[in-house]
CSV table of C-alpha atoms and ligand atoms in Angstrom, one decimal:
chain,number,residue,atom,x,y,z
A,1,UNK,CA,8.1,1.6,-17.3
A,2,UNK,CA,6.6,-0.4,-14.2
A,3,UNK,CA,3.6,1.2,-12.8
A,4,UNK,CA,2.4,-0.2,-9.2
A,5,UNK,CA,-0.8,1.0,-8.1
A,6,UNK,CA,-2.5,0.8,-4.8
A,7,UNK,CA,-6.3,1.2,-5.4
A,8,UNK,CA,-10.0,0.3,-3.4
A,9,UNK,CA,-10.4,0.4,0.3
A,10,UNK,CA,-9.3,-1.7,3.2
A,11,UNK,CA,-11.1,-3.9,6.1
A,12,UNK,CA,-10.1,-4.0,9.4
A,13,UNK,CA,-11.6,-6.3,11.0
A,14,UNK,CA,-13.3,-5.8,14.1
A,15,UNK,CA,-14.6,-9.8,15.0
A,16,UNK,CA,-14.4,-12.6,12.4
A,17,UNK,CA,-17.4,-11.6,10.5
A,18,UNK,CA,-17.4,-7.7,11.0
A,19,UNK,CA,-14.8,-5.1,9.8
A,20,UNK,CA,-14.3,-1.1,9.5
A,21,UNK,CA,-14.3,0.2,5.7
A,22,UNK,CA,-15.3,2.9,3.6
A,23,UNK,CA,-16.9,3.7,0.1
A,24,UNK,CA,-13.6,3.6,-2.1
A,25,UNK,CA,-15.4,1.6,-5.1
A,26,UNK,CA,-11.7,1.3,-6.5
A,27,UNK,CA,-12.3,2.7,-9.4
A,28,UNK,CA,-9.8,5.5,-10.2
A,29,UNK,CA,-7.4,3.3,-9.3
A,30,UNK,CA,-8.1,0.8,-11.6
A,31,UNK,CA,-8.7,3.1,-14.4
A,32,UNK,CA,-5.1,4.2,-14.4
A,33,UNK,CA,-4.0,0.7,-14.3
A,34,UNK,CA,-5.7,0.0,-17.6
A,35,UNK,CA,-4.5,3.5,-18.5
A,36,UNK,CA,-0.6,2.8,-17.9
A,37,UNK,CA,-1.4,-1.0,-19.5
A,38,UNK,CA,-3.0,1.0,-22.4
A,39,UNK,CA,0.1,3.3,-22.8
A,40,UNK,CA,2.5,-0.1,-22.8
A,41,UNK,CA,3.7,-0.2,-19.5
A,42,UNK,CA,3.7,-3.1,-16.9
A,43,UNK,CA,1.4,-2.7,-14.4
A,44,UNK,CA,1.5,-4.0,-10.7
A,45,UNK,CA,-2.3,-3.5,-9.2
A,46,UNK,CA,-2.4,-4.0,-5.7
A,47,UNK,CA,-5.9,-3.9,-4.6
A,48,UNK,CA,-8.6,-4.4,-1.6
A,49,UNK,CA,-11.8,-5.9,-2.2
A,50,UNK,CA,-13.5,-4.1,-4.6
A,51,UNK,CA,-16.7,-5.1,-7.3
A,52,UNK,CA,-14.3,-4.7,-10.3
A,53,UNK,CA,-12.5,-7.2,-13.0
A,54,UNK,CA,-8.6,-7.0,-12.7
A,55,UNK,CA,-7.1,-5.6,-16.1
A,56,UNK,CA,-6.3,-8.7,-17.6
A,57,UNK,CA,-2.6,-7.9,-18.4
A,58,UNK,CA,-1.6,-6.7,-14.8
A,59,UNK,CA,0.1,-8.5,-12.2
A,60,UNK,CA,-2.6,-8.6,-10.0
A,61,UNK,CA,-2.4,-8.9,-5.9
A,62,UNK,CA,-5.6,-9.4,-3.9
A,63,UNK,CA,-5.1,-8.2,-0.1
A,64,UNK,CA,-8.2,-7.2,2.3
A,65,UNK,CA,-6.3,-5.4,5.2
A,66,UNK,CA,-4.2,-2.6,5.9
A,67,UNK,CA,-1.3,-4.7,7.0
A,68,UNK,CA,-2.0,-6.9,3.8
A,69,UNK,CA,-1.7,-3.8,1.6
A,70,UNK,CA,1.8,-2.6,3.4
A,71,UNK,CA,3.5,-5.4,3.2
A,72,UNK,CA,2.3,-6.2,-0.6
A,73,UNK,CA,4.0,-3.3,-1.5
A,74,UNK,CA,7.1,-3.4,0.8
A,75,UNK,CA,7.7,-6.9,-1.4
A,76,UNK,CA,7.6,-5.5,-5.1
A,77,UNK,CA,8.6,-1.9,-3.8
A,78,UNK,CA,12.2,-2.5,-5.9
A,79,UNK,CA,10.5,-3.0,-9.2
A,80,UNK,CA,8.4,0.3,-9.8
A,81,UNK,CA,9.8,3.0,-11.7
A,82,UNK,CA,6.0,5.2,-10.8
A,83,UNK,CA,4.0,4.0,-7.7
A,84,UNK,CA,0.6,5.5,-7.5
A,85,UNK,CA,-0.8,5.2,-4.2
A,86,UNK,CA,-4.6,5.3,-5.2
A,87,UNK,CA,-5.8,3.1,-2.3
A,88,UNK,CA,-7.9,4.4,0.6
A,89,UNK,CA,-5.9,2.5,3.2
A,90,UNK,CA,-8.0,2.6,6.4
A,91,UNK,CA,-6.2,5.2,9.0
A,92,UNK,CA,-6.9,3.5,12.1
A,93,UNK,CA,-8.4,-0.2,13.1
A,94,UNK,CA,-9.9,-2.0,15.8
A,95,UNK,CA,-6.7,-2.5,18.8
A,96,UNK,CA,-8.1,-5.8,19.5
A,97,UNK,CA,-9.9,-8.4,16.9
A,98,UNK,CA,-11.8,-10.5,18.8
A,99,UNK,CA,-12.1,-14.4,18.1
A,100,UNK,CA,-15.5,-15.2,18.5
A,101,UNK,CA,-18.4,-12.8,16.7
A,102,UNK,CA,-18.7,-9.8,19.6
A,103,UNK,CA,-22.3,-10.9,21.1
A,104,UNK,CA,-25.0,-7.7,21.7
A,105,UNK,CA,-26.0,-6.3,25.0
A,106,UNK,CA,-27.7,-4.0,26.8
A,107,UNK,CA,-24.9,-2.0,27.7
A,108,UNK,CA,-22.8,0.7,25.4
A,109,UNK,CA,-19.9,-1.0,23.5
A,110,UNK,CA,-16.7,0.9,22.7
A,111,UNK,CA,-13.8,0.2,20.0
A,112,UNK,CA,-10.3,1.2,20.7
A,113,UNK,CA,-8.7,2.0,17.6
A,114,UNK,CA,-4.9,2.5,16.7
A,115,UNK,CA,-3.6,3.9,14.1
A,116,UNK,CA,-2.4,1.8,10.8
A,117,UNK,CA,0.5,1.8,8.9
A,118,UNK,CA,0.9,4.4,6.3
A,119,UNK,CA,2.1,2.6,3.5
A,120,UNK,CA,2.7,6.0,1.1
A,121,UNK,CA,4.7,7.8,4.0
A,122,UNK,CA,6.7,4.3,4.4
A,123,UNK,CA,7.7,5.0,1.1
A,124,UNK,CA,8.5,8.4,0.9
A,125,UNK,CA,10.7,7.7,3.7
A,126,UNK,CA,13.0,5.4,1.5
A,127,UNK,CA,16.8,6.3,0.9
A,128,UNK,CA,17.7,6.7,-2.6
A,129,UNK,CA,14.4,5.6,-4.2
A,130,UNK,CA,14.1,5.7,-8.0
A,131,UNK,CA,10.7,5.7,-8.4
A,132,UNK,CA,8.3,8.9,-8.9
A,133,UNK,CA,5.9,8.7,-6.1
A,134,UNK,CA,2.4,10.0,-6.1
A,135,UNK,CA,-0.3,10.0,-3.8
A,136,UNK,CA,-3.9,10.6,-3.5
A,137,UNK,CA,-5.7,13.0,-1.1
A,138,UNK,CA,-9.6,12.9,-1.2
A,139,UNK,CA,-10.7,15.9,1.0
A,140,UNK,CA,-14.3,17.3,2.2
A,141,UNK,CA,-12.9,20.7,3.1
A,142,UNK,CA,-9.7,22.8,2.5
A,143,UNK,CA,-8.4,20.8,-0.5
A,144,UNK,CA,-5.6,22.4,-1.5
A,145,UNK,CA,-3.8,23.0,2.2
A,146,UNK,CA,-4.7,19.7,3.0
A,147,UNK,CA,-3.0,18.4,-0.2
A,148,UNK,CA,0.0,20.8,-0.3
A,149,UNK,CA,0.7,19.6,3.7
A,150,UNK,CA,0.9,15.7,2.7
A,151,UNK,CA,2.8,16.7,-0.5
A,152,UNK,CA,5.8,17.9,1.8
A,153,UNK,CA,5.0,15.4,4.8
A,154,UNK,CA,4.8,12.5,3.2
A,155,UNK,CA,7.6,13.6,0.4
A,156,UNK,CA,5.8,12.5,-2.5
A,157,UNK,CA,6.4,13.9,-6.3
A,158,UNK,CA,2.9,14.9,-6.8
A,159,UNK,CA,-0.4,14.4,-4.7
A,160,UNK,CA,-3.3,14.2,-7.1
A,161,UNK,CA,-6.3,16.1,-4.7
A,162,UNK,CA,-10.1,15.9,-5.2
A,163,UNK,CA,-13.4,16.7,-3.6
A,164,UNK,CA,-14.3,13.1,-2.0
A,165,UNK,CA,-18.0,14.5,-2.2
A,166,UNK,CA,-17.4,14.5,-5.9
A,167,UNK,CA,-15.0,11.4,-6.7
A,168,UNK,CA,-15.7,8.6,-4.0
A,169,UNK,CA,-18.2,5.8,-5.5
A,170,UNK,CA,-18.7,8.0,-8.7
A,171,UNK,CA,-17.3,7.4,-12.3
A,172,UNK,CA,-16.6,11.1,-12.5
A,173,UNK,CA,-14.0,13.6,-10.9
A,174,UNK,CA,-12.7,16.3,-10.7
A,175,UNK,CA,-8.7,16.8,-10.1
A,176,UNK,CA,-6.0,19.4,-8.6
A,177,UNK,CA,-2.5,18.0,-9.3
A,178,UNK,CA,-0.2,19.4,-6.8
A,179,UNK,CA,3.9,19.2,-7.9
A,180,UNK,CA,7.1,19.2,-5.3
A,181,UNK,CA,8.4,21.9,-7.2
A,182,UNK,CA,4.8,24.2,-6.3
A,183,UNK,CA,3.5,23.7,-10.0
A,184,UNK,CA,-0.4,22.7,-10.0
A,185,UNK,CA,-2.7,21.9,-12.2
A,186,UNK,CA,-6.6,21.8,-12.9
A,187,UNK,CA,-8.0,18.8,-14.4
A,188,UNK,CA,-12.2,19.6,-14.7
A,189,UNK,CA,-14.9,17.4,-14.1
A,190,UNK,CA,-14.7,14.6,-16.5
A,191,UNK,CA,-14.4,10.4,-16.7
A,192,UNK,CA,-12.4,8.6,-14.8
A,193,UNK,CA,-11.2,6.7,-17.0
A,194,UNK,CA,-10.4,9.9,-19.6
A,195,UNK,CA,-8.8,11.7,-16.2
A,196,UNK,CA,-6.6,8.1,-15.8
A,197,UNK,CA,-5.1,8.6,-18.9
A,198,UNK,CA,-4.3,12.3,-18.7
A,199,UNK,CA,-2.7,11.3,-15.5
A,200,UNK,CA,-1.1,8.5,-16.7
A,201,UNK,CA,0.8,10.7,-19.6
A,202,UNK,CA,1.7,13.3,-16.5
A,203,UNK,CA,3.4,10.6,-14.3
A,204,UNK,CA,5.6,9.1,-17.1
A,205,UNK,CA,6.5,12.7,-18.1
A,206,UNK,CA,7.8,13.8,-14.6
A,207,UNK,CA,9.7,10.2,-14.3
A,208,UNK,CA,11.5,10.9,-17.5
A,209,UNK,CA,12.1,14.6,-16.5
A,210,UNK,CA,13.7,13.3,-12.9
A,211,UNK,CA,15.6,10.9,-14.5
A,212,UNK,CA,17.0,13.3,-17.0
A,213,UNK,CA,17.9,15.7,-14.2
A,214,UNK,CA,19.6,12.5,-12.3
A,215,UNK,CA,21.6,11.9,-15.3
B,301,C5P,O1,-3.3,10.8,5.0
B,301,C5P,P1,-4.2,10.3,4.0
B,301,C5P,O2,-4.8,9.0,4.3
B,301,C5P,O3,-5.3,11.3,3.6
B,301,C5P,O4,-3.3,10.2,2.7
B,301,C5P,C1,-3.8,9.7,1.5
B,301,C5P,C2,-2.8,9.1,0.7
B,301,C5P,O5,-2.0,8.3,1.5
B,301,C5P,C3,-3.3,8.2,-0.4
B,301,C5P,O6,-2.3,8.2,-1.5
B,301,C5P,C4,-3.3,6.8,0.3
B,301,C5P,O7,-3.3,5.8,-0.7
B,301,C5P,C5,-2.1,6.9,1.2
B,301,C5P,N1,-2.2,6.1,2.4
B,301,C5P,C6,-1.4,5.0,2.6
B,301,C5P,N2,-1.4,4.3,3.7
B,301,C5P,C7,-2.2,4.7,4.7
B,301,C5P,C8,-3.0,5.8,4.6
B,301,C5P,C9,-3.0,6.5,3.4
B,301,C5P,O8,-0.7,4.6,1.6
B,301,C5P,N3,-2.3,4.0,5.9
């Protein structure tokens, strides 16, 4: 099979030496890249800058922006047969990107921000796709509701949820797999790189099941 995965953060830059982030370290994401590559499938890693090698056997794409990131996977979005959608993708950046560095004064500055494009719902929204789709949701409060409400809105396969207190910058998580068909499952604190391959074995089984069912 053809894994892509989305995975690491986003900038949106603000001036040309200052940008809006966050603390995705990339590192889930990457993990079940080397997971999938590990099982013997192709992998297509799409990722924003993060402080990691790229598995040396997958296609590798280097983006830095939202926009980047959407239109990376809009190009190889006929190849996939899973796309994990690991990425935190920035949800809004800066309306304007100013030129010239933004100089300091005295008075209060504001940003006007606008939403970005949501690359997983852009794919959810896709007629006849073949691919199993899965998406991430890293909460701080009401995991499950929150997870179970992007599961239907952004009509993915399965939403893999965690605690973003526990999993963001760490090496360690802790996972809730939510299913379209209401199943879930626990996945307790452990590696990321042992929870990549549990995950990994879960996405390929579903594929094979929908494409069974298809048949
Ligand atoms: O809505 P929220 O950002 O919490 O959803 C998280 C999921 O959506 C993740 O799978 C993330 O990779 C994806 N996402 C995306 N494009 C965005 C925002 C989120 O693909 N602009």
């Amino acid at each position: 099979m053809t894994f892509l995965i989305t995975a690491g953060p986003t900038r949106e830059p603000i001036d040309p030496i200052r940008y809006i982030s966050n603390r995705s370290s990339g590192k889930m994401g990457y993990a079940i890249a080397e997971a999938a590559l590990g099982l013997g499938h192709d992998v297509i890693l799409i990722s924003g800058p993060v402080n990691l090698g790229p598995p040396r056997r997958a296609k590798f794409i280097s983006v830095s922006t939202s926009d980047e990131m959407f239109e990376a996977v809009r190009r190889h979005a006929d190849e996939p047969d899973v796309c994990v959608l690991c990425a935190a993708v920035a949800d809004y950046k800066p309306a304007q990107v100013s030129r010239v560095k933004i100089k300091k004064r005295a008075a209060q500055l504001s940003l006007e921000l606008i939403p970005t494009l949501d690359i997983l719902d852009s794919l959810g929204k896709r007629q006849n796709r073949k691919f199993l789709l899965v998406g991430f949701a890293a909460e701080t409060d009401h995991l499950e509701g929150n997870a179970t409400k992007k599961l239907r809105e952004k009509n993915c396969d399965i939403i893999v949820a965690n605690d973003a207190r526990i999993g963001m910058e760490s090496d360690e998580n802790e996972l809730l797999i939510l299913f379209r068909d209401g199943e879930t499952k626990k996945i307790s604190r452990a590696p990321k790189k042992i929870l990549a391959r549990e995950l990994v074995k879960i996405f390929q089984n579903s594929q094979q099941k929908s494409l069974t069912k298809k048949m």
